[in-house]
Short mmCIF file of C-alpha atoms and ligand atoms in Angstrom, two decimals:
data_model
loop_
_atom_site.label_atom_id
_atom_site.label_comp_id
_atom_site.label_asym_id
_atom_site.label_seq_id
_atom_site.Cartn_x
_atom_site.Cartn_y
_atom_site.Cartn_z
CA UNK O 1161 -0.10 -0.43 -0.02
CA UNK O 1162 1.17 3.18 -1.33
CA UNK O 1163 1.83 5.82 2.64
CA UNK O 1164 0.07 9.17 1.80
CA UNK O 1165 1.00 10.30 5.26
CA UNK O 1166 3.91 9.41 7.53
CA UNK O 1167 4.08 11.01 11.18
CA UNK O 1168 7.28 10.65 12.72
CA UNK O 1169 8.03 11.15 16.51
CA UNK O 1170 6.44 14.51 15.13
CA UNK O 1171 7.15 17.25 18.76
CA UNK O 1172 5.50 20.45 18.34
CA UNK O 1173 5.52 23.18 21.19
CA UNK O 1174 4.16 26.43 22.00
CA UNK O 1175 5.29 29.05 24.59
CA UNK O 1176 2.91 30.08 26.86
CA UNK O 1177 4.13 33.94 28.06
CA UNK O 1178 2.55 34.70 32.28
CA UNK O 1179 3.01 38.78 31.41
CA UNK O 1180 1.16 41.19 29.68
CA UNK O 1181 3.50 43.80 29.40
CA UNK O 1182 6.91 44.72 28.97
CA UNK O 1183 7.57 46.24 32.95
CA UNK O 1184 6.07 43.40 33.90
CA UNK O 1185 8.46 40.60 32.34
CA UNK O 1186 11.07 42.86 33.10
CA UNK O 1187 10.42 43.21 36.86
CA UNK O 1188 9.64 39.34 36.84
CA UNK O 1189 12.91 37.60 35.25
CA UNK O 1190 14.57 40.87 38.29
CA UNK O 1191 13.07 38.12 40.71
CA UNK O 1192 14.25 35.81 39.50
CA UNK O 1193 10.22 34.04 38.51
CA UNK O 1194 9.33 31.91 35.24
CA UNK O 1195 8.34 34.50 32.06
CA UNK O 1196 6.99 31.50 30.26
CA UNK O 1197 6.85 28.09 29.64
CA UNK O 1198 6.99 25.83 26.58
CA UNK O 1199 4.17 22.84 26.36
CA UNK O 1200 3.60 20.31 23.55
CA UNK O 1201 1.15 20.79 21.82
CA UNK O 1202 1.72 17.49 19.73
CA UNK O 1203 3.95 15.16 21.30
CA UNK O 1204 6.05 13.08 20.01
CA UNK O 1205 3.18 11.78 17.81
CA UNK O 1206 3.48 8.64 15.31
CA UNK O 1207 1.79 7.67 12.81
CA UNK O 1208 0.55 6.95 8.98
CA UNK O 1209 -1.88 6.52 6.62
CA UNK O 1210 -2.17 4.87 3.69
CA UNK O 1211 -3.76 5.07 0.51
CA UNK O 1212 -7.54 5.91 -0.03
CA UNK O 1213 -8.32 5.32 4.90
CA UNK O 1214 -10.42 7.58 5.75
CA UNK O 1215 -9.38 8.68 9.33
CA UNK O 1216 -10.94 10.37 11.85
CA UNK O 1217 -9.34 12.09 14.22
CA UNK O 1218 -11.12 13.10 17.76
CA UNK O 1219 -9.95 14.39 20.75
CA UNK O 1220 -11.28 16.65 23.69
CA UNK O 1221 -10.61 20.60 22.97
CA UNK O 1222 -7.18 21.29 22.97
CA UNK O 1223 -5.79 17.83 22.74
CA UNK O 1224 -4.24 19.25 19.50
CA UNK O 1225 -5.55 18.34 16.43
CA UNK O 1226 -5.97 21.06 14.33
CA UNK O 1227 -2.02 21.28 15.03
CA UNK O 1228 -0.99 18.15 13.95
CA UNK O 1229 -3.51 19.16 11.05
CA UNK O 1230 -1.63 21.75 10.65
CA UNK O 1231 1.64 19.69 10.10
CA UNK O 1232 -0.07 17.33 7.76
CA UNK O 1233 -0.75 20.47 5.87
CA UNK O 1234 2.46 22.24 6.08
CA UNK O 1235 1.34 25.35 7.71
CA UNK O 1236 3.25 24.78 10.51
CA UNK O 1237 6.28 22.41 11.06
CA UNK O 1238 7.57 20.38 13.67
CA UNK O 1239 10.18 21.34 15.82
CA UNK O 1240 11.56 17.61 15.78
CA UNK O 1241 10.69 14.56 14.31
CA UNK O 1242 9.24 14.33 10.66
CA UNK O 1243 5.59 14.22 8.53
CA UNK O 1244 5.46 13.40 4.98
CA UNK O 1245 2.77 13.91 2.36
CA UNK O 1246 2.52 12.16 -0.92
CA UNK O 1247 0.57 14.37 -3.81
CA UNK O 1248 -1.63 16.96 -3.65
CA UNK O 1249 -3.34 17.87 0.12
CA UNK O 1250 -6.90 20.57 -0.32
CA UNK O 1251 -9.67 20.61 2.22
CA UNK O 1252 -10.51 23.79 5.50
CA UNK O 1253 -8.32 23.67 8.17
CA UNK O 1254 -10.30 26.74 9.42
CA UNK O 1255 -13.32 28.55 8.20
CA UNK O 1256 -12.06 31.37 6.94
CA UNK O 1257 -8.37 30.93 6.62
CA UNK O 1258 -7.37 32.87 3.50
CA UNK O 1259 -10.22 34.85 3.27
CA UNK O 1260 -9.73 38.54 1.72
CA UNK O 1261 -12.21 41.19 3.69
CA UNK O 1262 -12.16 43.39 1.70
CA UNK O 1263 -12.78 41.18 -1.30
CA UNK O 1264 -16.09 39.57 -3.50
CA UNK O 1265 -16.84 36.78 -3.02
CA UNK O 1266 -15.66 36.29 -6.06
CA UNK O 1267 -11.92 37.16 -5.72
CA UNK O 1268 -12.01 35.18 -2.71
CA UNK O 1269 -12.48 31.82 -4.29
CA UNK O 1270 -9.85 32.61 -6.92
CA UNK O 1271 -7.70 33.24 -4.00
CA UNK O 1272 -8.98 30.70 -2.44
CA UNK O 1273 -8.08 28.32 -5.35
CA UNK O 1274 -4.83 29.24 -5.57
CA UNK O 1275 -4.03 28.86 -2.33
CA UNK O 1276 -5.25 25.41 -2.31
CA UNK O 1277 -2.41 24.94 -5.46
CA UNK O 1278 -4.93 26.01 -9.07
CA UNK O 1279 -4.40 27.23 -11.94
CA UNK O 1280 -5.88 30.17 -13.12
CA UNK O 1281 -7.21 27.61 -15.90
CA UNK O 1282 -8.44 24.98 -13.48
CA UNK O 1283 -10.09 27.22 -11.32
CA UNK O 1284 -12.00 28.81 -14.92
CA UNK O 1285 -12.71 25.25 -16.56
CA UNK O 1286 -14.19 24.74 -12.32
CA UNK O 1287 -15.81 28.38 -11.61
CA UNK O 1288 -19.76 26.68 -12.67
CA UNK O 1289 -19.36 23.60 -10.17
CA UNK O 1290 -18.10 26.15 -7.39
CA UNK O 1291 -20.24 28.47 -7.41
CA UNK O 1292 -23.49 26.25 -7.54
CA UNK O 1293 -22.18 24.49 -5.24
CA UNK O 1294 -21.52 27.47 -2.72
CA UNK O 1295 -25.22 28.68 -3.62
CA UNK O 1296 -24.18 32.30 -3.09
CA UNK O 1297 -26.05 32.77 -6.07
CA UNK O 1298 -26.57 37.35 -5.76
CA UNK O 1299 -23.98 37.43 -3.06
CA UNK O 1300 -20.77 36.16 -5.18
CA UNK O 1301 -19.36 40.05 -5.97
CA UNK O 1302 -20.44 40.77 -3.04
CA UNK O 1303 -17.63 41.96 0.03
CA UNK O 1304 -17.30 39.35 1.33
CA UNK O 1305 -16.69 41.22 4.83
CA UNK O 1306 -20.98 41.28 4.52
CA UNK O 1307 -20.61 36.90 4.75
CA UNK O 1308 -22.46 35.70 7.56
CA UNK O 1309 -20.04 32.94 9.20
CA UNK O 1310 -22.30 30.43 7.17
CA UNK O 1311 -21.70 31.60 3.93
CA UNK O 1312 -18.21 32.37 4.61
CA UNK O 1313 -17.75 28.38 4.80
CA UNK O 1314 -19.89 27.68 2.07
CA UNK O 1315 -18.02 29.47 -0.11
CA UNK O 1316 -14.55 27.80 1.11
CA UNK O 1317 -15.98 24.18 1.59
CA UNK O 1318 -16.83 24.59 -2.54
CA UNK O 1319 -13.48 25.53 -2.94
CA UNK O 1320 -11.81 22.80 -1.66
CA UNK O 1321 -13.91 20.19 -2.32
CA UNK O 1322 -13.71 20.97 -5.93
CA UNK O 1323 -9.48 20.53 -6.01
CA UNK O 1324 -8.48 17.69 -7.70
CA UNK O 1325 -6.59 16.13 -4.35
CA UNK O 1326 -4.87 13.44 -3.44
CA UNK O 1327 -5.33 14.11 0.46
CA UNK O 1328 -8.08 15.69 2.17
CA UNK O 1329 -7.77 17.30 4.87
CA UNK O 1330 -11.13 18.87 6.85
CA UNK O 1331 -11.51 20.82 10.90
CA UNK O 1332 -14.52 20.23 11.81
CA UNK O 1333 -15.02 22.52 8.49
CA UNK O 1334 -19.07 22.24 8.19
CA UNK O 1335 -20.09 23.17 11.94
CA UNK O 1336 -21.39 26.30 11.30
CA UNK O 1337 -23.23 24.99 7.27
CA UNK O 1338 -26.78 25.14 7.67
CA UNK O 1339 -28.95 21.52 7.56
CA UNK O 1340 -29.22 21.47 3.78
CA UNK O 1341 -25.95 22.13 3.72
CA UNK O 1342 -24.11 19.96 5.20
CA UNK O 1343 -26.12 17.72 3.79
CA UNK O 1344 -24.65 18.45 0.06
CA UNK O 1345 -20.86 17.97 1.85
CA UNK O 1346 -21.96 14.79 3.05
CA UNK O 1347 -22.36 13.37 -0.10
CA UNK O 1348 -19.65 15.30 -2.04
CA UNK O 1349 -17.37 13.73 1.14
CA UNK O 1350 -19.05 10.64 0.75
CA UNK O 1351 -17.53 10.95 -2.90
CA UNK O 1352 -14.20 11.94 -2.45
CA UNK O 1353 -14.04 8.91 -0.21
CA UNK O 1354 -15.52 6.79 -2.28
CA UNK O 1355 -13.16 7.66 -4.85
CA UNK O 1356 -10.15 7.22 -3.03
CA UNK O 1357 -8.90 9.85 -1.80
CA UNK O 1358 -6.46 9.82 1.84
CA UNK O 1359 -9.09 11.20 3.72
CA UNK O 1360 -8.32 13.03 7.69
CA UNK O 1361 -11.78 14.58 9.17
CA UNK O 1362 -11.24 15.84 12.71
CA UNK O 1363 -14.18 15.78 13.98
CA UNK O 1364 -16.27 15.56 17.54
CA UNK O 1365 -19.07 13.83 16.24
CA UNK O 1366 -19.84 10.22 15.80
CA UNK O 1367 -22.11 9.91 14.18
CA UNK O 1368 -19.98 11.76 11.74
CA UNK O 1369 -17.32 9.81 11.73
CA UNK O 1370 -18.44 6.77 11.50
CA UNK O 1371 -20.17 8.04 8.91
CA UNK O 1372 -17.14 8.44 6.82
CA UNK O 1373 -13.86 7.20 8.26
CA UNK O 1374 -12.91 3.62 8.77
CA UNK O 1375 -10.11 4.16 11.43
CA UNK O 1376 -9.96 6.90 14.87
CA UNK O 1377 -7.00 8.75 15.97
CA UNK O 1378 -7.43 9.75 19.12
CA UNK O 1379 -5.19 12.66 20.59
CA UNK O 1380 -4.98 12.96 24.37
CA UNK O 1381 -2.79 16.46 25.68
CA UNK O 1382 -0.83 16.10 22.68
CA UNK O 1383 -0.12 12.91 22.98
CA UNK O 1384 -1.88 9.74 20.43
CA UNK O 1385 -3.44 8.49 22.69
CA UNK O 1386 -5.12 6.01 20.42
CA UNK O 1387 -5.33 4.62 16.75
CA UNK O 1388 -7.17 1.78 15.75
CA UNK O 1389 -11.14 0.82 15.10
CA UNK O 1390 -13.56 3.02 14.52
CA UNK O 1391 -16.42 1.74 17.29
CA UNK O 1392 -12.90 1.14 19.83
CA UNK O 1393 -11.69 4.76 19.42
CA UNK O 1394 -14.96 6.27 19.84
CA UNK O 1395 -15.42 4.56 23.20
CA UNK O 1396 -12.06 5.17 24.23
CA UNK O 1397 -13.05 8.73 23.86
CA UNK O 1398 -16.62 7.86 25.85
CA UNK O 1399 -18.79 9.81 23.15
CA UNK O 1400 -20.83 6.72 23.11
CA UNK O 1401 -21.82 6.83 26.37
CA UNK O 1402 -25.46 9.16 26.51
CA UNK O 1403 -27.36 10.71 23.85
CA UNK O 1404 -25.33 13.37 21.16
CA UNK O 1405 -28.26 13.77 19.13
CA UNK O 1406 -27.66 17.69 19.57
CA UNK O 1407 -23.99 17.39 19.28
CA UNK O 1408 -23.72 16.06 15.91
CA UNK O 1409 -22.09 17.96 13.13
CA UNK O 1410 -24.07 17.69 10.60
CA UNK O 1411 -22.68 14.64 8.45
CA UNK O 1412 -24.50 11.99 11.25
CA UNK O 1413 -27.24 9.87 11.00
CA UNK O 1414 -29.97 11.89 11.19
CA UNK O 1415 -29.34 13.44 8.11
N1 ATP H 1539 -0.56 29.03 17.74
C1 ATP H 1539 -0.37 28.47 18.81
N2 ATP H 1539 0.48 29.33 19.66
C2 ATP H 1539 0.28 28.72 21.53
N3 ATP H 1539 -0.80 27.75 21.59
C3 ATP H 1539 -1.14 26.76 20.47
C4 ATP H 1539 -0.72 27.48 19.47
N4 ATP H 1539 -1.94 27.16 18.95
C5 ATP H 1539 -3.22 26.15 19.71
N5 ATP H 1539 -1.95 26.17 20.84
C6 ATP H 1539 -2.05 25.53 22.41
O1 ATP H 1539 -2.23 24.12 21.79
C7 ATP H 1539 -2.62 23.62 22.14
C8 ATP H 1539 -3.96 22.04 21.45
O2 ATP H 1539 -4.32 23.09 20.20
P1 ATP H 1539 -4.75 22.52 19.28
O3 ATP H 1539 -5.74 24.32 18.59
O4 ATP H 1539 -4.51 21.74 18.62
O5 ATP H 1539 -6.71 22.13 19.59
P2 ATP H 1539 -7.05 21.08 19.31
O6 ATP H 1539 -6.85 19.72 19.83
O7 ATP H 1539 -7.91 20.70 18.00
O8 ATP H 1539 -8.96 21.13 20.26
P3 ATP H 1539 -10.34 21.91 19.82
O9 ATP H 1539 -11.52 20.87 20.02
O10 ATP H 1539 -11.19 23.13 20.49
O11 ATP H 1539 -10.51 22.29 18.44
C9 ATP H 1539 -4.18 24.25 23.14
O12 ATP H 1539 -3.66 24.63 24.29
C10 ATP H 1539 -3.92 25.41 22.33
O13 ATP H 1539 -4.13 26.62 23.40
MG1 MG H 1540 -9.11 22.36 16.52
#
């Protein structure tokens, strides 16, 4: 099997500053107090993903999922260890990233496509499909500054799902979409998985992960705490307890 994502002992640390001003920092230093701390948001994480796998990345808030996704997408580099990917990566890291509020929806469509590595000609070719999917109608030439968060998400997602990619990553991209749009996205993401694209999907929604993924990774305070079967992973996180019908992000069984 071709390896599409190879993460080896990847560690990413951040610095937490205790002081808010230079004066406070100087005073703290003079008193021999600590001025900052570093911690590992991603801590010695290793795994590989083969071609065609669909992986759900789960874990509590702040456990390091988005940071890991940024390492995979190349937005950040690990401080130690390595992250290698094969082919073109598309997807959404956060809704609204890569948008320029002073540009129209149309202009942002081209901007986002360029960020994802699409040429002008490729974007021209897919323009109608993207616009159709986003369904922004008469707002296409309005500045994105006046878009609702859901409208921004639709535009970003529509560009992302129309890029021909080898790896598709999504970080809770659908959390703000309305139900009809989520339904459309679910269908599209199913198609992407079926077409053999490698999927790496961050979600808090067990229903969505069950539908879309064939493997689950669970992060716990920066460490990879579980890697394996979907149902076992959801159970590991205790996300199979109680009623989660109200929490699903829309890719779940209720759509
Ligand atoms: N650029 C940054 N600078 C400093 N700390 C950061 C930075 N980005 C993330 N962190 C910290 O790293 C930790 C992991 O954050 P991350 O966003 O990866 O969590 P997450 O698992 O995606 O959480 P959520 O479920 O809330 O999206 C958190 O403690 C966060 O505060
Ligand atoms: Mg996150």
